[in-house]
Amino acid sequence: MANKLYVVGIGPGDQAYLTARARRALEDAQVLVGYTVYVGLVSGMFPEKETYTTPMRREIDRCRWALEAAAGGKTVALVCSGDAGVYGMAGPVLQLAPEWPEVEIEVVPGVTAALSGAAVLGAPIGHDFCVISLSDLLTPWEVIENRLRCAAQGDFSICLYNPASHKRSDYLQKACDILLAAGADPETVCGYVRSIGREGEEAAILPLKELRDAKLDMFTTVFVGSSTTLAEHGRMITPRGYERKRDLCGS
């Protein structure tokens, strides 16, 4: 498997969320590469393997290192939380890949937070939905604001990544205000899950008017329901309309 680079989505962190395909890729790899926290989530499973880590904001450096190591004859797994193609390293690796034509790249999907967090809450994305990151490190806030407004006007269920950080403590509040100004009902059913699949997992369901004042962090995934989303017995549900089809067939 020389000159092989796997770009692996490891899910939210707990081994129970690791897919069989992702596990095989990690087993095949000689070197595990990634953000320090994410490598730490899987390195304990493979203590014999070489690791290479970088801190936040060194994404391109770790992608280049992984490609160079693979070009040198090693089998490498570049790990990402969630899914490698959703705010992950699959994109940068494939953009850089033409510089290392000898490297075979395989993108291995994982369980992204939109899916694992939704399962904790129930079924908040059971119908059309969109995913928006509130981080403006790489995307101008004006673009994020427009996407939020369009999502509200389209009555999508919305999954929000990176809702807040130390430097962006008011971004979730700003996002909620944008949704409200675009016509979202203050009573819209919303929810959030912190530390999905890890120790200290925490979840809550609350209306949009209360979500804007919630104190969350970058390890939290937020779900804003559509106009049809319900809160039933502690679960968040966005119906797709099967019950309407049943009623029509029965009439």
Short mmCIF file of C-alpha atoms in Angstrom, two decimals:
data_model
loop_
_atom_site.label_atom_id
_atom_site.label_comp_id
_atom_site.label_asym_id
_atom_site.label_seq_id
_atom_site.Cartn_x
_atom_site.Cartn_y
_atom_site.Cartn_z
CA MET A 1 0.00 0.00 0.00
CA ALA A 2 2.95 2.34 -0.63
CA ASN A 3 2.23 5.94 -1.67
CA LYS A 4 -1.26 5.74 -0.19
CA LEU A 5 -3.05 8.54 1.65
CA TYR A 6 -6.37 7.96 3.36
CA VAL A 7 -8.33 11.04 4.38
CA VAL A 8 -10.45 9.61 7.16
CA GLY A 9 -13.57 10.94 8.86
CA ILE A 10 -13.56 9.51 12.38
CA GLY A 11 -16.99 10.76 13.46
CA PRO A 12 -17.51 12.67 16.72
CA GLY A 13 -14.78 10.83 18.61
CA ASP A 14 -16.17 7.78 20.37
CA GLN A 15 -15.12 4.46 18.81
CA ALA A 16 -18.78 3.50 18.50
CA TYR A 17 -19.16 6.11 15.75
CA LEU A 18 -16.14 4.92 13.77
CA THR A 19 -17.25 3.18 10.58
CA ALA A 20 -15.82 -0.20 9.63
CA ARG A 21 -14.23 1.34 6.54
CA ALA A 22 -12.59 4.09 8.61
CA ARG A 23 -11.26 1.54 11.09
CA ARG A 24 -9.71 -0.51 8.25
CA ALA A 25 -8.02 2.61 6.88
CA LEU A 26 -6.54 3.42 10.30
CA GLU A 27 -5.38 -0.18 10.66
CA ASP A 28 -3.71 -0.09 7.23
CA ALA A 29 -1.92 3.19 7.90
CA GLN A 30 1.61 3.38 9.20
CA VAL A 31 1.25 7.03 10.21
CA LEU A 32 -1.68 8.93 11.73
CA VAL A 33 -1.72 12.65 10.89
CA GLY A 34 -4.06 15.43 11.98
CA TYR A 35 -5.06 18.15 14.41
CA THR A 36 -3.71 17.28 17.85
CA VAL A 37 -7.14 16.73 19.44
CA TYR A 38 -8.41 14.49 16.63
CA VAL A 39 -5.33 12.29 16.49
CA GLY A 40 -5.64 11.92 20.26
CA LEU A 41 -9.13 10.47 19.82
CA VAL A 42 -7.83 7.48 17.83
CA SER A 43 -4.13 7.11 18.66
CA GLY A 44 -4.95 5.12 21.81
CA MET A 45 -6.41 2.41 19.58
CA PHE A 46 -3.12 2.13 17.70
CA PRO A 47 -0.31 2.91 20.17
CA GLU A 48 2.29 1.32 17.90
CA LYS A 49 1.72 3.78 15.05
CA GLU A 50 3.74 6.88 14.28
CA THR A 51 1.81 10.15 14.68
CA TYR A 52 2.25 13.67 13.36
CA THR A 53 0.08 16.47 14.72
CA THR A 54 -0.31 20.21 14.27
CA PRO A 55 -2.34 22.78 16.21
CA MET A 56 -5.33 24.69 14.89
CA ARG A 57 -4.83 26.85 11.79
CA ARG A 58 -2.02 24.64 10.46
CA GLU A 59 -4.28 22.71 8.13
CA ILE A 60 -2.27 23.18 4.94
CA ASP A 61 0.96 22.24 6.73
CA ARG A 62 -0.48 18.92 7.89
CA CYS A 63 -1.95 18.19 4.44
CA ARG A 64 1.43 18.80 2.80
CA TRP A 65 3.19 16.68 5.41
CA ALA A 66 0.73 13.82 4.82
CA LEU A 67 1.20 13.99 1.05
CA GLU A 68 4.98 14.13 1.35
CA ALA A 69 5.01 11.16 3.74
CA ALA A 70 2.83 9.17 1.34
CA ALA A 71 5.04 10.16 -1.59
CA GLY A 72 7.99 8.86 0.42
CA GLY A 73 6.48 5.39 0.46
CA LYS A 74 4.40 5.36 3.64
CA THR A 75 0.73 4.56 4.05
CA VAL A 76 -0.77 7.58 5.79
CA ALA A 77 -4.13 8.34 7.39
CA LEU A 78 -5.00 12.02 7.71
CA VAL A 79 -7.79 12.06 10.28
CA CYS A 80 -10.63 14.57 10.55
CA SER A 81 -13.49 14.75 13.03
CA GLY A 82 -16.91 14.01 11.60
CA ASP A 83 -16.69 13.57 7.83
CA ALA A 84 -13.49 14.36 5.93
CA GLY A 85 -15.44 16.20 3.23
CA VAL A 86 -17.60 18.35 5.53
CA TYR A 87 -15.42 21.24 6.73
CA GLY A 88 -12.61 18.65 6.70
CA MET A 89 -9.29 18.04 5.01
CA ALA A 90 -10.47 16.19 1.90
CA GLY A 91 -10.81 19.44 -0.05
CA PRO A 92 -7.35 20.87 0.73
CA VAL A 93 -5.68 17.51 0.12
CA LEU A 94 -7.30 17.13 -3.29
CA GLN A 95 -6.41 20.72 -4.18
CA LEU A 96 -2.76 20.03 -3.34
CA ALA A 97 -2.72 16.54 -4.88
CA PRO A 98 -1.48 17.53 -8.37
CA GLU A 99 1.91 18.32 -6.78
CA TRP A 100 2.19 14.66 -5.73
CA PRO A 101 0.83 12.66 -8.71
CA GLU A 102 2.38 9.44 -7.40
CA VAL A 103 0.16 9.46 -4.28
CA GLU A 104 -3.07 7.47 -4.36
CA ILE A 105 -5.73 9.27 -2.32
CA GLU A 106 -8.82 7.67 -0.86
CA VAL A 107 -11.43 9.76 0.97
CA VAL A 108 -13.10 7.72 3.72
CA PRO A 109 -16.46 9.13 4.89
CA GLY A 110 -17.41 9.54 8.53
CA VAL A 111 -20.42 10.51 10.64
CA THR A 112 -20.59 14.29 10.59
CA ALA A 113 -22.02 16.27 13.51
CA ALA A 114 -25.18 17.12 11.60
CA LEU A 115 -26.04 13.42 11.64
CA SER A 116 -24.72 12.32 15.03
CA GLY A 117 -26.16 15.40 16.76
CA ALA A 118 -29.50 15.00 15.01
CA ALA A 119 -29.74 11.42 16.29
CA VAL A 120 -29.30 12.64 19.87
CA LEU A 121 -32.15 15.12 19.49
CA GLY A 122 -34.44 12.84 17.49
CA ALA A 123 -35.13 13.74 13.86
CA PRO A 124 -34.57 17.49 13.38
CA ILE A 125 -33.35 17.12 9.78
CA GLY A 126 -36.00 14.69 8.57
CA HIS A 127 -36.84 16.98 5.64
CA ASP A 128 -34.83 19.44 3.52
CA PHE A 129 -32.05 21.05 5.53
CA CYS A 130 -28.85 23.03 5.15
CA VAL A 131 -25.59 23.19 7.09
CA ILE A 132 -23.93 26.55 7.80
CA SER A 133 -20.76 27.27 9.76
CA LEU A 134 -20.75 30.47 11.79
CA SER A 135 -16.96 30.66 11.73
CA ASP A 136 -15.79 33.67 9.73
CA LEU A 137 -12.10 32.70 9.74
CA LEU A 138 -12.34 31.59 6.11
CA THR A 139 -15.76 32.93 5.06
CA PRO A 140 -16.72 36.62 5.30
CA TRP A 141 -19.49 37.30 7.79
CA GLU A 142 -21.52 39.04 5.08
CA VAL A 143 -21.64 35.76 3.15
CA ILE A 144 -22.67 33.80 6.26
CA GLU A 145 -25.36 36.38 7.03
CA ASN A 146 -26.79 36.07 3.51
CA ARG A 147 -26.82 32.26 3.73
CA LEU A 148 -28.68 32.42 7.04
CA ARG A 149 -31.23 34.82 5.61
CA CYS A 150 -31.80 32.65 2.53
CA ALA A 151 -32.14 29.50 4.65
CA ALA A 152 -34.79 31.18 6.80
CA GLN A 153 -36.67 32.47 3.78
CA GLY A 154 -36.55 28.98 2.24
CA ASP A 155 -37.93 27.47 5.48
CA PHE A 156 -35.09 24.97 5.74
CA SER A 157 -34.16 23.19 8.91
CA ILE A 158 -30.69 24.52 9.67
CA CYS A 159 -27.70 22.86 11.28
CA LEU A 160 -25.15 25.36 12.60
CA TYR A 161 -21.50 24.39 13.07
CA ASN A 162 -19.04 26.48 15.12
CA PRO A 163 -21.76 28.55 16.82
CA ALA A 164 -19.39 30.38 19.18
CA SER A 165 -15.84 30.65 20.49
CA HIS A 166 -13.96 32.92 22.88
CA LYS A 167 -13.44 35.46 20.11
CA ARG A 168 -16.92 34.97 18.59
CA SER A 169 -19.03 34.79 21.73
CA ASP A 170 -21.97 36.70 20.22
CA TYR A 171 -22.13 35.03 16.79
CA LEU A 172 -24.96 32.66 17.70
CA GLN A 173 -26.98 35.59 19.02
CA LYS A 174 -26.31 37.49 15.79
CA ALA A 175 -27.33 34.46 13.73
CA CYS A 176 -30.60 34.07 15.64
CA ASP A 177 -31.38 37.76 15.17
CA ILE A 178 -30.81 37.39 11.42
CA LEU A 179 -33.17 34.40 11.28
CA LEU A 180 -35.82 36.26 13.27
CA ALA A 181 -35.51 39.33 11.06
CA ALA A 182 -35.89 37.09 7.99
CA GLY A 183 -39.24 35.85 9.26
CA ALA A 184 -38.49 32.90 11.52
CA ASP A 185 -41.02 32.43 14.32
CA PRO A 186 -39.55 33.13 17.81
CA GLU A 187 -41.20 29.87 18.94
CA THR A 188 -39.40 27.81 16.26
CA VAL A 189 -38.25 24.54 17.83
CA CYS A 190 -34.45 24.44 18.16
CA GLY A 191 -31.91 22.25 19.87
CA TYR A 192 -28.22 21.80 20.51
CA VAL A 193 -25.82 19.02 21.41
CA ARG A 194 -22.46 19.63 23.06
CA SER A 195 -19.58 17.08 22.93
CA ILE A 196 -21.47 14.63 20.73
CA GLY A 197 -20.53 11.06 21.52
CA ARG A 198 -17.93 12.08 24.09
CA GLU A 199 -17.78 12.31 27.86
CA GLY A 200 -20.00 15.12 29.11
CA GLU A 201 -22.42 15.01 26.17
CA GLU A 202 -25.22 17.52 26.77
CA ALA A 203 -28.36 18.25 24.77
CA ALA A 204 -31.32 20.59 25.03
CA ILE A 205 -34.45 21.57 23.08
CA LEU A 206 -35.63 25.16 23.29
CA PRO A 207 -37.38 27.87 21.23
CA LEU A 208 -35.44 30.17 18.91
CA LYS A 209 -36.07 33.16 21.16
CA GLU A 210 -34.17 31.37 23.97
CA LEU A 211 -31.48 29.86 21.74
CA ARG A 212 -30.14 33.35 20.99
CA ASP A 213 -29.07 33.73 24.62
CA ALA A 214 -27.63 30.22 25.08
CA LYS A 215 -23.95 30.14 26.06
CA LEU A 216 -22.45 27.59 23.68
CA ASP A 217 -18.99 26.82 22.28
CA MET A 218 -17.23 25.42 19.21
CA PHE A 219 -17.81 21.84 20.41
CA THR A 220 -21.58 22.36 20.13
CA THR A 221 -23.79 21.70 17.11
CA VAL A 222 -27.01 23.69 16.85
CA PHE A 223 -30.25 22.75 15.08
CA VAL A 224 -32.86 25.33 14.10
CA GLY A 225 -36.12 23.77 13.00
CA SER A 226 -38.31 24.72 10.08
CA SER A 227 -41.88 25.97 10.44
CA THR A 228 -43.09 22.35 10.65
CA THR A 229 -40.61 21.12 13.29
CA LEU A 230 -42.18 19.73 16.46
CA ALA A 231 -41.06 19.01 20.01
CA GLU A 232 -42.67 15.75 21.12
CA HIS A 233 -41.81 13.87 24.34
CA GLY A 234 -38.36 15.40 24.53
CA ARG A 235 -37.58 14.80 20.87
CA MET A 236 -37.16 17.23 18.00
CA ILE A 237 -39.01 16.10 14.85
CA THR A 238 -39.19 17.65 11.40
CA PRO A 239 -41.90 15.68 9.54
CA ARG A 240 -41.36 14.88 5.90
CA GLY A 241 -45.09 14.52 5.26
CA TYR A 242 -45.70 10.78 5.27
CA GLU A 243 -48.71 11.28 7.52
CA ARG A 244 -50.20 13.70 4.97
CA LYS A 245 -49.76 11.14 2.20
CA ARG A 246 -51.43 8.50 4.38
CA ASP A 247 -54.39 10.79 5.04
CA LEU A 248 -54.76 11.50 1.31
CA CYS A 249 -54.64 7.81 0.46
CA GLY A 250 -57.25 7.06 3.11
CA SER A 251 -59.67 9.77 2.04
#
